mmCIF file of C-alpha atoms in Angstrom:
data_model
loop_
_atom_site.group_PDB
_atom_site.id
_atom_site.type_symbol
_atom_site.label_atom_id
_atom_site.label_comp_id
_atom_site.label_asym_id
_atom_site.label_seq_id
_atom_site.Cartn_x
_atom_site.Cartn_y
_atom_site.Cartn_z
ATOM 1 C CA MET A 1 9.014 -14.791 -20.476
ATOM 2 C CA PRO A 2 5.215 -14.859 -20.044
ATOM 3 C CA LYS A 3 3.505 -11.602 -19.189
ATOM 4 C CA ARG A 4 2.386 -11.367 -15.557
ATOM 5 C CA CYS A 5 -1.283 -10.816 -14.909
ATOM 6 C CA ARG A 6 -2.386 -7.814 -12.916
ATOM 7 C CA GLY A 7 -1.948 -8.480 -9.228
ATOM 8 C CA GLU A 8 0.195 -11.568 -9.800
ATOM 9 C CA PRO A 9 3.042 -11.585 -7.274
ATOM 10 C CA GLN A 10 6.699 -11.557 -8.169
ATOM 11 C CA GLY A 11 8.907 -13.688 -5.973
ATOM 12 C CA ASP A 12 7.955 -16.533 -3.658
ATOM 13 C CA THR A 13 4.508 -17.794 -4.597
ATOM 14 C CA SER A 14 4.655 -21.050 -2.647
ATOM 15 C CA SER A 15 2.295 -19.749 0.007
ATOM 16 C CA SER A 16 -0.838 -17.832 -0.799
ATOM 17 C CA SER A 17 -2.151 -14.954 1.264
ATOM 18 C CA SER A 18 -4.922 -17.164 2.621
ATOM 19 C CA SER A 19 -2.381 -19.544 4.199
ATOM 20 C CA ILE A 20 -1.365 -17.112 6.938
ATOM 21 C CA LYS A 21 -1.879 -18.966 10.195
ATOM 22 C CA ASN A 22 -0.689 -16.465 12.800
ATOM 23 C CA PRO A 23 -1.744 -12.864 13.229
ATOM 24 C CA CYS A 24 0.430 -10.666 11.076
ATOM 25 C CA ILE A 25 1.694 -7.176 10.454
ATOM 26 C CA VAL A 26 1.592 -5.994 6.844
ATOM 27 C CA VAL A 27 3.964 -3.234 5.738
ATOM 28 C CA PHE A 28 3.249 -1.865 2.277
ATOM 29 C CA ASP A 29 4.216 0.766 -0.252
ATOM 30 C CA LEU A 30 3.064 1.456 -3.763
ATOM 31 C CA GLU A 31 4.477 3.340 -6.694
ATOM 32 C CA THR A 32 2.287 5.078 -9.227
ATOM 33 C CA ILE A 33 2.433 5.642 -12.947
ATOM 34 C CA GLY A 34 2.995 9.336 -13.459
ATOM 35 C CA LEU A 35 2.907 12.303 -11.118
ATOM 36 C CA ILE A 36 0.077 14.001 -9.237
ATOM 37 C CA GLN A 37 0.504 17.219 -11.215
ATOM 38 C CA HIS A 38 -0.007 15.300 -14.496
ATOM 39 C CA ALA A 39 -3.071 13.334 -13.351
ATOM 40 C CA TYR A 40 -6.504 14.491 -14.361
ATOM 41 C CA GLY A 41 -8.848 16.034 -11.825
ATOM 42 C CA TYR A 42 -9.686 19.407 -10.338
ATOM 43 C CA THR A 43 -8.500 18.834 -6.784
ATOM 44 C CA ARG A 44 -5.425 17.124 -5.342
ATOM 45 C CA ASP A 45 -7.668 14.344 -3.950
ATOM 46 C CA GLU A 46 -9.222 13.720 -7.386
ATOM 47 C CA LYS A 47 -5.773 13.615 -8.975
ATOM 48 C CA ILE A 48 -4.516 11.105 -6.383
ATOM 49 C CA ARG A 49 -7.544 8.857 -6.919
ATOM 50 C CA ASN A 50 -6.957 8.929 -10.691
ATOM 51 C CA LEU A 51 -3.340 7.735 -10.530
ATOM 52 C CA ASP A 52 -2.644 4.157 -11.584
ATOM 53 C CA ILE A 53 -0.472 1.716 -9.646
ATOM 54 C CA SER A 54 2.806 0.641 -11.187
ATOM 55 C CA CYS A 55 3.693 -1.803 -8.405
ATOM 56 C CA LEU A 56 2.697 -2.529 -4.837
ATOM 57 C CA SER A 57 5.074 -4.263 -2.416
ATOM 58 C CA VAL A 58 4.026 -5.918 0.827
ATOM 59 C CA LEU A 59 6.068 -7.353 3.668
ATOM 60 C CA THR A 60 4.150 -9.754 5.901
ATOM 61 C CA ILE A 61 5.607 -10.314 9.381
ATOM 62 C CA ASP A 62 4.380 -12.778 11.998
ATOM 63 C CA SER A 63 3.096 -10.652 14.917
ATOM 64 C CA GLU A 64 4.247 -12.988 17.678
ATOM 65 C CA ALA A 65 7.730 -13.314 16.205
ATOM 66 C CA PHE A 66 7.947 -9.537 15.863
ATOM 67 C CA LEU A 67 6.868 -8.898 19.465
ATOM 68 C CA ASN A 68 9.367 -11.461 20.785
ATOM 69 C CA ASP A 69 12.145 -10.308 18.445
ATOM 70 C CA LEU A 70 15.268 -9.570 20.478
ATOM 71 C CA ASP A 71 17.823 -9.860 17.693
ATOM 72 C CA GLY A 72 16.047 -8.138 14.788
ATOM 73 C CA THR A 73 15.433 -11.275 12.723
ATOM 74 C CA ALA A 74 11.608 -11.187 12.554
ATOM 75 C CA ILE A 75 11.587 -8.665 9.726
ATOM 76 C CA ASP A 76 14.200 -10.694 7.841
ATOM 77 C CA ALA A 77 11.965 -13.763 8.227
ATOM 78 C CA GLY A 78 8.967 -11.928 6.776
ATOM 79 C CA THR A 79 7.534 -12.637 3.346
ATOM 80 C CA MET A 80 8.021 -9.923 0.728
ATOM 81 C CA LYS A 81 5.934 -9.857 -2.437
ATOM 82 C CA THR A 82 5.559 -7.336 -5.233
ATOM 83 C CA TYR A 83 2.377 -7.055 -7.266
ATOM 84 C CA TRP A 84 2.578 -5.418 -10.683
ATOM 85 C CA GLY A 85 -0.370 -3.418 -11.927
ATOM 86 C CA GLU A 86 -1.729 -2.228 -15.184
ATOM 87 C CA ARG A 87 -4.024 0.674 -15.790
ATOM 88 C CA THR A 88 -7.441 0.203 -14.225
ATOM 89 C CA HIS A 89 -10.311 0.592 -16.650
ATOM 90 C CA MET A 90 -13.762 1.618 -15.484
ATOM 91 C CA ASP A 91 -16.937 1.833 -17.499
ATOM 92 C CA ALA A 92 -18.216 5.333 -18.158
ATOM 93 C CA ASP A 93 -20.960 4.828 -15.581
ATOM 94 C CA ASP A 94 -18.362 3.668 -12.987
ATOM 95 C CA THR A 95 -20.037 0.279 -12.494
ATOM 96 C CA THR A 96 -17.141 -2.048 -13.297
ATOM 97 C CA ARG A 97 -13.897 -2.075 -11.375
ATOM 98 C CA GLU A 98 -11.117 -4.530 -11.883
ATOM 99 C CA CYS A 99 -9.762 -5.690 -8.550
ATOM 100 C CA GLY A 100 -6.314 -6.921 -9.594
ATOM 101 C CA PHE A 101 -4.864 -6.364 -6.146
ATOM 102 C CA GLY A 102 -7.290 -8.753 -4.445
ATOM 103 C CA PRO A 103 -4.477 -10.757 -2.778
ATOM 104 C CA VAL A 104 -3.233 -7.551 -1.115
ATOM 105 C CA LEU A 105 -6.738 -6.731 0.140
ATOM 106 C CA GLU A 106 -6.945 -10.271 1.571
ATOM 107 C CA LEU A 107 -3.651 -9.691 3.405
ATOM 108 C CA PHE A 108 -5.092 -6.448 4.790
ATOM 109 C CA ASP A 109 -8.178 -8.389 5.944
ATOM 110 C CA GLN A 110 -5.989 -10.829 7.889
ATOM 111 C CA ALA A 111 -3.576 -8.264 9.289
ATOM 112 C CA GLU A 112 -3.671 -7.134 12.895
ATOM 113 C CA LEU A 113 -1.765 -4.025 11.859
ATOM 114 C CA ILE A 114 -1.105 -2.351 8.497
ATOM 115 C CA VAL A 115 1.908 -0.041 8.299
ATOM 116 C CA GLY A 116 2.883 2.468 5.636
ATOM 117 C CA TYR A 117 4.398 5.878 5.065
ATOM 118 C CA ASN A 118 1.923 8.539 3.925
ATOM 119 C CA CYS A 119 -0.382 5.627 3.209
ATOM 120 C CA ILE A 120 -3.655 7.047 4.568
ATOM 121 C CA SER A 121 -3.714 10.198 2.465
ATOM 122 C CA PHE A 122 -1.931 8.766 -0.588
ATOM 123 C CA ASP A 123 -1.452 4.975 -0.985
ATOM 124 C CA PHE A 124 -4.904 3.972 0.261
ATOM 125 C CA GLN A 125 -6.538 6.687 -1.858
ATOM 126 C CA VAL A 126 -4.784 5.376 -4.989
ATOM 127 C CA LEU A 127 -5.617 1.771 -4.017
ATOM 128 C CA ARG A 128 -9.257 2.607 -3.250
ATOM 129 C CA LYS A 129 -10.454 2.052 -6.833
ATOM 130 C CA HIS A 130 -9.264 -1.559 -6.570
ATOM 131 C CA TYR A 131 -11.781 -2.326 -3.823
ATOM 132 C CA PRO A 132 -15.101 -3.753 -5.055
ATOM 133 C CA LEU A 133 -17.861 -1.136 -5.287
ATOM 134 C CA ASP A 134 -19.703 -2.503 -2.236
ATOM 135 C CA ALA A 135 -16.599 -2.640 -0.016
ATOM 136 C CA GLU A 136 -16.637 0.750 1.762
ATOM 137 C CA ALA A 137 -16.868 -0.960 5.175
ATOM 138 C CA ARG A 138 -13.888 -3.160 4.259
ATOM 139 C CA PHE A 139 -11.901 -0.091 3.178
ATOM 140 C CA GLN A 140 -12.724 1.658 6.480
ATOM 141 C CA ARG A 141 -11.705 -1.445 8.515
ATOM 142 C CA HIS A 142 -8.344 -1.418 6.748
ATOM 143 C CA LEU A 143 -7.851 2.272 7.512
ATOM 144 C CA ALA A 144 -8.828 1.715 11.163
ATOM 145 C CA LYS A 145 -5.998 -0.773 11.704
ATOM 146 C CA THR A 146 -3.380 1.283 9.858
ATOM 147 C CA HIS A 147 -0.359 2.966 11.405
ATOM 148 C CA ASP A 148 0.805 5.740 9.082
ATOM 149 C CA VAL A 149 4.338 6.661 10.149
ATOM 150 C CA PHE A 150 4.266 9.890 8.102
ATOM 151 C CA ASP A 151 1.036 11.036 9.737
ATOM 152 C CA ARG A 152 2.389 10.263 13.203
ATOM 153 C CA VAL A 153 5.671 12.136 12.648
ATOM 154 C CA ARG A 154 3.931 15.105 10.999
ATOM 155 C CA LYS A 155 1.437 15.451 13.873
ATOM 156 C CA SER A 156 4.263 15.263 16.427
ATOM 157 C CA THR A 157 6.680 17.659 14.746
ATOM 158 C CA GLY A 158 4.563 19.744 12.392
ATOM 159 C CA VAL A 159 7.109 18.979 9.646
ATOM 160 C CA TRP A 160 6.522 17.021 6.419
ATOM 161 C CA PHE A 161 9.643 14.844 6.324
ATOM 162 C CA LYS A 162 10.496 12.840 3.230
ATOM 163 C CA LEU A 163 10.994 9.158 4.023
ATOM 164 C CA ASP A 164 14.671 9.333 2.976
ATOM 165 C CA VAL A 165 15.314 12.083 5.531
ATOM 166 C CA LEU A 166 13.935 9.938 8.369
ATOM 167 C CA LEU A 167 15.745 6.818 7.180
ATOM 168 C CA GLY A 168 19.067 8.660 6.867
ATOM 169 C CA HIS A 169 18.661 10.382 10.237
ATOM 170 C CA ASN A 170 18.145 6.983 11.866
ATOM 171 C CA GLY A 171 21.103 5.357 10.098
ATOM 172 C CA LEU A 172 18.904 3.137 7.924
ATOM 173 C CA ALA A 173 19.169 2.343 4.227
ATOM 174 C CA GLN A 174 17.418 4.909 2.079
ATOM 175 C CA LYS A 175 15.052 4.247 -0.797
ATOM 176 C CA SER A 176 16.843 3.210 -3.960
ATOM 177 C CA GLY A 177 14.615 5.339 -6.187
ATOM 178 C CA ASP A 178 11.974 8.003 -6.203
ATOM 179 C CA GLY A 179 9.304 6.072 -8.066
ATOM 180 C CA LEU A 180 9.852 7.966 -11.305
#
């Protein structure tokens, strides 16, 4: 089996990210290599930024179908892709960044809404090094159209719920692993 390139999707590759015709919602999650406490850096933020991505999964849902969804089939009709990463290497002077998750960034560009769980303070911070150096405005646009479910629940309740707790409480399937 040939080795997958960084950022190459697993699963249906018949349609590229640039072929999205209707406005879409992108739901994403990433898993990292290693744990925050084992990453290098002095602060928690530095440690998060220094983690590498193991895999990043995205579900793309047609916005109109989702808004008109009366029977719950819009999510089932969405397109799910997983992108596998390798360690990101930067030059010592931090001038070269490999952007292996470019297709995901393109999906974020096209999305009306980006949804994740703890994605603003974790996932986006890990993913940030995969943006080109001159793309701060692009990064900020992506954050501006993001709905972070964790952030919303935490601000409403003052409690830091694990995703499995919320899924179980709502009768939904829980995560099959913990990313380790």
